[in-house]
Amino acid sequence: QVRLRRGLALLETELDRQLHADGGHIARNPSDHLAVLADLTDIRAVLTSGQWSVPESLTAAIESMAPVVKMLRHGDGGLACFNGGREERSAVIDLALHRAGGRTRTQDAAPQSGFQRLNAQRTVLVADAGPPPPPGYDERAHAGPLAFELSDGADRVIVNCGAYPGHPAWQLPQRATAAHSTLILAETNAAEILAPCGGLGRRPEQVTCRRETGEGMAWLAMSHDGYRHLFGAVHQRRLFLAPLGDDLRGEDTLTGPAELPFTVRFHLHPSVRVDLAPDRETVHMVTTTGAHWHLRAQGATLALADSIYLGGLGVQRTTQIVLSATTGKGDTVVKWAMKRG
């Protein structure tokens, strides 16, 4: 009994340390979040079977973590890939939510954890709108601020490259800014990756997000200053998803000095077929279920390039859409639109 009380006291301390007020895990890794939730439900089950009292803090943690898992899921039932997380198996996620019990409420934002979800009809968008995890929890953290993933029903369309736990050669590239569907300035990571399995050095100090909703529409206005110290530049990203989920509008703005090259990347899931129109102004995408999406951009050169997906079954070759431009004086804006149909 003494050891049990001591263990539960340590557990309560760690729950206070590792969980944000919105229920998200401090590592900001969806896979880690799922694993912690599963551990907590195991502990509760053991206490219940032994007829021990379940601490209120444990119950509250489970009840707050389960909705975040649901928020981070795509239409295929798997998780979005951020900060070292992988898709995970849908059946495992279903089991974790079932064991968590209760009615898992739906939420669209976890502001302390730094994740946002836009959901319209069958379209789901999950965005990284928060700062990197703090030292001590950033060993696998990625440098992908303001990155997002998009799914259409059971089809993933826009992804991040994900994380491969196998060969160590992948550990550094998968954490780089270029491995995420976001903007990279001067081919420089938005956060300094100290080692393949180490933490982060220089990092964004201010990451902001404002969410606006109304009449079935939803906007995200986000920004980060990860490039301020090196280049004196700030990246702002606005995302708008139409009520029918068939029209995603984006606007990436760099505020800072001129003559700096930058790239906006959209990594595609390996199941997506893609081609660039002869006029090089439109990218056509076709999902596994036959949905057609078209991307156009203004203020940048449009191209396709090779990519790698590490979030699912091992290492898979895929394609990325690349928007390339150079900053001008003041604000440099790249506008893009993805439409289904």
Short mmCIF file of C-alpha atoms in Angstrom, two decimals:
data_model
loop_
_atom_site.label_atom_id
_atom_site.label_comp_id
_atom_site.label_asym_id
_atom_site.label_seq_id
_atom_site.Cartn_x
_atom_site.Cartn_y
_atom_site.Cartn_z
CA GLN A 1 0.00 0.00 0.00
CA VAL A 2 2.85 2.37 0.79
CA ARG A 3 4.40 1.73 -2.63
CA LEU A 4 1.05 2.16 -4.32
CA ARG A 5 0.42 5.50 -2.64
CA ARG A 6 3.93 6.62 -3.53
CA GLY A 7 3.47 5.53 -7.13
CA LEU A 8 0.15 7.32 -7.46
CA ALA A 9 1.67 10.47 -5.99
CA LEU A 10 4.45 10.32 -8.60
CA LEU A 11 1.85 9.72 -11.31
CA GLU A 12 -0.08 12.82 -10.28
CA THR A 13 3.12 14.88 -10.40
CA GLU A 14 3.87 13.64 -13.91
CA LEU A 15 0.32 14.30 -15.10
CA ASP A 16 0.70 17.91 -13.98
CA ARG A 17 4.08 18.11 -15.71
CA GLN A 18 3.30 16.35 -18.97
CA LEU A 19 -0.28 17.33 -19.83
CA HIS A 20 -1.44 20.70 -21.09
CA ALA A 21 -4.68 22.19 -19.83
CA ASP A 22 -6.44 21.09 -23.04
CA GLY A 23 -5.37 17.45 -22.55
CA GLY A 24 -2.51 17.36 -25.06
CA HIS A 25 0.80 15.72 -24.20
CA ILE A 26 3.74 18.08 -23.82
CA ALA A 27 5.84 16.28 -26.47
CA ARG A 28 3.29 17.31 -29.13
CA ASN A 29 3.69 13.88 -30.74
CA PRO A 30 0.34 12.23 -31.58
CA SER A 31 1.80 8.72 -31.27
CA ASP A 32 3.26 9.50 -27.83
CA HIS A 33 -0.06 11.03 -26.82
CA LEU A 34 -1.86 7.82 -27.81
CA ALA A 35 0.68 5.67 -25.93
CA VAL A 36 0.32 7.72 -22.75
CA LEU A 37 -3.46 7.48 -22.93
CA ALA A 38 -3.21 3.69 -23.31
CA ASP A 39 -0.89 3.51 -20.28
CA LEU A 40 -3.26 5.56 -18.17
CA THR A 41 -6.25 3.37 -19.06
CA ASP A 42 -4.13 0.31 -18.12
CA ILE A 43 -3.37 1.84 -14.73
CA ARG A 44 -7.03 2.62 -14.16
CA ALA A 45 -8.00 -0.93 -15.10
CA VAL A 46 -5.49 -2.40 -12.64
CA LEU A 47 -6.70 -0.15 -9.83
CA THR A 48 -10.31 -1.03 -10.58
CA SER A 49 -9.66 -4.77 -10.68
CA GLY A 50 -7.79 -4.53 -7.37
CA GLN A 51 -10.69 -2.56 -5.89
CA TRP A 52 -8.48 0.45 -5.25
CA SER A 53 -9.82 3.96 -5.48
CA VAL A 54 -9.06 5.63 -8.82
CA PRO A 55 -7.63 9.14 -8.29
CA GLU A 56 -9.69 11.96 -9.71
CA SER A 57 -6.58 13.31 -11.44
CA LEU A 58 -6.20 10.05 -13.38
CA THR A 59 -9.83 10.07 -14.47
CA ALA A 60 -9.59 13.72 -15.48
CA ALA A 61 -6.42 13.07 -17.51
CA ILE A 62 -8.04 10.23 -19.45
CA GLU A 63 -11.16 12.29 -20.10
CA SER A 64 -9.12 15.24 -21.39
CA MET A 65 -6.69 13.21 -23.52
CA ALA A 66 -9.27 11.15 -25.43
CA PRO A 67 -10.82 14.13 -27.30
CA VAL A 68 -7.36 15.23 -28.46
CA VAL A 69 -6.78 11.79 -30.00
CA LYS A 70 -10.08 12.15 -31.84
CA MET A 71 -9.13 15.65 -33.01
CA LEU A 72 -5.82 14.40 -34.46
CA ARG A 73 -7.43 11.63 -36.55
CA HIS A 74 -7.84 11.73 -40.31
CA GLY A 75 -10.74 10.30 -42.28
CA ASP A 76 -8.97 6.92 -42.55
CA GLY A 77 -8.99 6.62 -38.75
CA GLY A 78 -5.22 7.10 -38.37
CA LEU A 79 -3.36 9.95 -36.73
CA ALA A 80 -1.82 13.02 -38.32
CA CYS A 81 2.00 12.86 -38.46
CA PHE A 82 3.66 15.58 -36.39
CA ASN A 83 6.82 15.66 -34.23
CA GLY A 84 7.84 12.05 -34.69
CA GLY A 85 4.33 10.60 -34.77
CA ARG A 86 3.07 8.03 -37.27
CA GLU A 87 -0.34 7.09 -38.63
CA GLU A 88 -0.79 4.19 -36.17
CA ARG A 89 -3.41 1.51 -36.75
CA SER A 90 -7.03 2.60 -36.70
CA ALA A 91 -8.07 -0.47 -34.67
CA VAL A 92 -5.53 0.40 -31.97
CA ILE A 93 -6.83 3.96 -31.78
CA ASP A 94 -10.44 2.71 -31.63
CA LEU A 95 -9.52 0.42 -28.75
CA ALA A 96 -7.77 3.21 -26.84
CA LEU A 97 -10.81 5.47 -27.19
CA HIS A 98 -13.17 2.63 -26.20
CA ARG A 99 -11.14 1.90 -23.08
CA ALA A 100 -11.05 5.59 -22.23
CA GLY A 101 -14.84 5.32 -21.99
CA GLY A 102 -17.39 8.03 -21.70
CA ARG A 103 -18.62 10.13 -24.57
CA THR A 104 -15.58 11.46 -26.34
CA ARG A 105 -16.60 14.97 -27.23
CA THR A 106 -15.57 16.53 -30.51
CA GLN A 107 -13.18 19.48 -30.38
CA ASP A 108 -11.58 21.50 -33.14
CA ALA A 109 -8.80 23.20 -31.19
CA ALA A 110 -6.20 22.34 -28.59
CA PRO A 111 -4.68 25.81 -28.14
CA GLN A 112 -2.23 24.99 -25.35
CA SER A 113 -1.03 21.90 -27.21
CA GLY A 114 -0.83 23.87 -30.46
CA PHE A 115 -3.05 21.87 -32.81
CA GLN A 116 -6.02 23.04 -34.88
CA ARG A 117 -8.56 21.07 -36.90
CA LEU A 118 -10.74 22.25 -39.76
CA ASN A 119 -13.49 19.81 -40.71
CA ALA A 120 -16.04 20.39 -43.47
CA GLN A 121 -18.11 17.52 -44.84
CA ARG A 122 -15.60 14.75 -45.64
CA THR A 123 -12.53 17.03 -45.65
CA VAL A 124 -10.25 17.16 -42.60
CA LEU A 125 -7.31 19.50 -42.09
CA VAL A 126 -5.00 19.29 -39.06
CA ALA A 127 -2.45 22.07 -38.52
CA ASP A 128 0.57 22.51 -36.27
CA ALA A 129 -0.10 25.92 -34.74
CA GLY A 130 2.08 25.72 -31.65
CA PRO A 131 5.70 26.14 -30.52
CA PRO A 132 8.08 23.18 -30.27
CA PRO A 133 7.97 21.13 -27.07
CA PRO A 134 10.23 22.39 -24.28
CA PRO A 135 13.75 21.05 -23.61
CA GLY A 136 13.62 17.57 -22.17
CA TYR A 137 10.64 16.66 -24.34
CA ASP A 138 12.06 17.73 -27.71
CA GLU A 139 14.42 14.82 -28.49
CA ARG A 140 12.24 13.79 -31.44
CA ALA A 141 10.61 17.16 -32.11
CA HIS A 142 10.39 18.29 -35.74
CA ALA A 143 11.08 21.71 -37.24
CA GLY A 144 7.75 22.07 -39.06
CA PRO A 145 5.89 25.10 -37.67
CA LEU A 146 2.56 25.91 -39.37
CA ALA A 147 2.62 22.64 -41.33
CA PHE A 148 -0.70 20.96 -42.08
CA GLU A 149 -2.14 17.69 -43.36
CA LEU A 150 -5.32 17.23 -45.41
CA SER A 151 -7.52 14.19 -45.98
CA ASP A 152 -10.56 13.66 -48.20
CA GLY A 153 -12.73 10.96 -46.67
CA ALA A 154 -10.52 7.89 -46.21
CA ASP A 155 -7.86 9.31 -48.56
CA ARG A 156 -4.88 11.26 -47.27
CA VAL A 157 -3.90 13.96 -49.73
CA ILE A 158 -1.44 16.45 -48.19
CA VAL A 159 0.89 14.96 -45.57
CA ASN A 160 4.11 15.58 -43.71
CA CYS A 161 6.90 13.10 -44.40
CA GLY A 162 6.30 11.48 -41.02
CA ALA A 163 8.77 9.50 -38.92
CA TYR A 164 10.58 6.22 -39.55
CA PRO A 165 11.85 4.45 -36.40
CA GLY A 166 14.16 2.19 -38.40
CA HIS A 167 17.49 3.16 -39.96
CA PRO A 168 19.15 6.11 -38.14
CA ALA A 169 19.97 7.76 -41.48
CA TRP A 170 16.35 8.92 -41.63
CA GLN A 171 16.29 10.50 -38.18
CA LEU A 172 17.71 13.89 -39.19
CA PRO A 173 16.04 14.39 -42.61
CA GLN A 174 12.56 13.53 -41.30
CA ARG A 175 12.81 16.27 -38.65
CA ALA A 176 13.80 19.01 -41.12
CA THR A 177 11.47 21.83 -42.14
CA ALA A 178 11.68 20.64 -45.76
CA ALA A 179 10.04 17.35 -44.71
CA HIS A 180 6.82 19.18 -43.81
CA SER A 181 4.01 20.82 -45.72
CA THR A 182 5.00 24.34 -44.78
CA LEU A 183 7.32 27.16 -45.88
CA ILE A 184 11.11 26.96 -45.64
CA LEU A 185 13.26 30.07 -45.97
CA ALA A 186 16.74 29.96 -47.56
CA GLU A 187 16.79 26.15 -47.19
CA THR A 188 17.22 26.65 -43.45
CA ASN A 189 15.34 24.81 -40.73
CA ALA A 190 12.86 26.93 -38.78
CA ALA A 191 14.27 25.34 -35.61
CA GLU A 192 17.84 24.16 -35.10
CA ILE A 193 18.08 20.36 -34.86
CA LEU A 194 21.06 19.66 -32.62
CA ALA A 195 21.50 15.98 -33.51
CA PRO A 196 19.52 13.19 -35.17
CA CYS A 197 18.18 12.10 -31.79
CA GLY A 198 18.88 15.30 -29.85
CA GLY A 199 16.75 18.26 -28.93
CA LEU A 200 16.31 21.65 -30.55
CA GLY A 201 18.52 24.69 -30.22
CA ARG A 202 17.32 27.91 -31.88
CA ARG A 203 13.57 27.70 -32.17
CA PRO A 204 10.47 29.84 -32.70
CA GLU A 205 9.85 31.95 -29.62
CA GLN A 206 6.43 33.19 -30.62
CA VAL A 207 3.90 31.04 -32.44
CA THR A 208 0.45 32.58 -32.70
CA CYS A 209 -2.89 31.31 -33.94
CA ARG A 210 -6.23 33.00 -34.33
CA ARG A 211 -9.28 30.96 -35.27
CA GLU A 212 -12.35 32.54 -36.83
CA THR A 213 -15.61 30.74 -37.60
CA GLY A 214 -19.01 31.74 -38.91
CA GLU A 215 -21.72 30.56 -41.30
CA GLY A 216 -20.07 27.18 -41.66
CA MET A 217 -16.72 28.68 -42.63
CA ALA A 218 -13.45 28.48 -40.69
CA TRP A 219 -10.22 30.49 -40.88
CA LEU A 220 -6.84 29.93 -39.27
CA ALA A 221 -4.41 32.84 -39.08
CA MET A 222 -1.03 31.60 -37.79
CA SER A 223 2.51 32.93 -37.53
CA HIS A 224 5.94 31.98 -36.20
CA ASP A 225 9.22 33.84 -35.73
CA GLY A 226 11.64 30.93 -36.15
CA TYR A 227 13.53 32.89 -38.84
CA ARG A 228 13.71 36.19 -36.96
CA HIS A 229 17.17 35.72 -35.40
CA LEU A 230 18.85 34.47 -38.58
CA PHE A 231 17.11 36.56 -41.24
CA GLY A 232 14.85 39.05 -39.47
CA ALA A 233 11.82 37.38 -41.08
CA VAL A 234 8.42 36.21 -39.83
CA HIS A 235 6.22 33.62 -41.55
CA GLN A 236 2.45 34.05 -41.50
CA ARG A 237 0.01 31.47 -42.87
CA ARG A 238 -3.73 31.84 -43.39
CA LEU A 239 -5.93 28.84 -44.18
CA PHE A 240 -9.59 28.90 -45.17
CA LEU A 241 -11.77 25.83 -45.70
CA ALA A 242 -15.16 26.28 -47.43
CA PRO A 243 -18.31 24.80 -45.82
CA LEU A 244 -18.55 21.98 -48.37
CA GLY A 245 -14.91 21.01 -47.86
CA ASP A 246 -14.20 21.32 -51.58
CA ASP A 247 -12.19 24.54 -51.52
CA LEU A 248 -9.07 25.19 -49.43
CA ARG A 249 -7.46 28.60 -49.74
CA GLY A 250 -4.01 29.43 -48.38
CA GLU A 251 -1.87 32.50 -48.08
CA ASP A 252 1.79 32.40 -46.99
CA THR A 253 3.41 35.73 -46.14
CA LEU A 254 7.04 36.48 -45.33
CA THR A 255 7.78 39.79 -43.65
CA GLY A 256 11.45 40.71 -43.70
CA PRO A 257 14.41 41.50 -45.96
CA ALA A 258 14.44 41.12 -49.73
CA GLU A 259 16.35 38.71 -51.97
CA LEU A 260 15.88 35.60 -49.83
CA PRO A 261 14.79 32.40 -51.63
CA PHE A 262 11.96 30.41 -50.11
CA THR A 263 9.83 27.38 -50.90
CA VAL A 264 6.32 26.33 -49.92
CA ARG A 265 6.03 22.53 -49.98
CA PHE A 266 3.01 20.23 -50.15
CA HIS A 267 4.03 16.60 -49.66
CA LEU A 268 1.54 14.17 -51.17
CA HIS A 269 0.51 10.81 -49.80
CA PRO A 270 1.95 7.93 -51.88
CA SER A 271 -1.55 6.86 -52.92
CA VAL A 272 -2.20 10.18 -54.73
CA ARG A 273 -1.61 10.33 -58.49
CA VAL A 274 -0.34 13.70 -59.61
CA ASP A 275 0.67 15.56 -62.76
CA LEU A 276 1.56 19.11 -63.73
CA ALA A 277 -0.50 20.69 -66.50
CA PRO A 278 1.34 21.63 -69.74
CA ASP A 279 0.97 25.33 -68.89
CA ARG A 280 2.73 24.62 -65.55
CA GLU A 281 0.10 26.62 -63.72
CA THR A 282 -2.07 23.81 -62.33
CA VAL A 283 -1.32 20.56 -60.50
CA HIS A 284 -3.90 17.78 -60.83
CA MET A 285 -4.25 15.22 -58.03
CA VAL A 286 -6.39 12.07 -58.00
CA THR A 287 -7.01 10.08 -54.82
CA THR A 288 -7.49 6.32 -54.49
CA THR A 289 -11.27 6.69 -54.48
CA GLY A 290 -11.22 8.88 -57.59
CA ALA A 291 -11.59 12.36 -56.08
CA HIS A 292 -9.95 15.06 -58.22
CA TRP A 293 -8.16 18.01 -56.62
CA HIS A 294 -6.50 20.92 -58.44
CA LEU A 295 -3.91 23.31 -57.02
CA ARG A 296 -3.05 26.71 -58.46
CA ALA A 297 -0.76 29.38 -57.05
CA GLN A 298 -0.04 33.07 -57.43
CA GLY A 299 3.30 34.70 -56.60
CA ALA A 300 5.51 31.63 -57.01
CA THR A 301 6.76 29.15 -59.60
CA LEU A 302 4.92 25.81 -59.53
CA ALA A 303 6.77 22.48 -59.90
CA LEU A 304 6.79 18.83 -58.83
CA ALA A 305 9.65 17.03 -57.07
CA ASP A 306 10.37 13.66 -55.52
CA SER A 307 9.56 13.05 -51.87
CA ILE A 308 9.48 10.29 -49.27
CA TYR A 309 6.68 9.22 -46.93
CA LEU A 310 7.68 7.68 -43.59
CA GLY A 311 4.40 7.83 -41.72
CA GLY A 312 2.90 4.53 -42.79
CA LEU A 313 4.43 1.31 -44.08
CA GLY A 314 8.19 1.79 -43.96
CA VAL A 315 9.78 4.07 -46.55
CA GLN A 316 7.55 4.94 -49.52
CA ARG A 317 8.41 7.08 -52.53
CA THR A 318 6.01 9.89 -53.30
CA THR A 319 5.80 13.39 -54.82
CA GLN A 320 5.73 16.92 -53.48
CA ILE A 321 4.32 20.11 -54.94
CA VAL A 322 6.86 22.93 -54.73
CA LEU A 323 6.15 26.67 -54.88
CA SER A 324 9.39 28.64 -55.26
CA ALA A 325 9.95 32.39 -55.02
CA THR A 326 12.23 35.11 -53.69
CA THR A 327 11.30 37.73 -51.10
CA GLY A 328 10.81 41.34 -52.08
CA LYS A 329 10.72 44.44 -49.91
CA GLY A 330 8.24 44.39 -47.04
CA ASP A 331 5.65 41.62 -47.26
CA THR A 332 6.03 38.86 -49.84
CA VAL A 333 2.78 36.94 -50.38
CA VAL A 334 2.13 33.60 -52.07
CA LYS A 335 -1.52 32.69 -52.54
CA TRP A 336 -2.65 29.18 -53.42
CA ALA A 337 -5.90 27.30 -53.74
CA MET A 338 -6.85 23.61 -53.73
CA LYS A 339 -10.24 22.77 -55.21
CA ARG A 340 -12.02 19.46 -55.55
CA GLY A 341 -13.96 18.71 -58.70
#
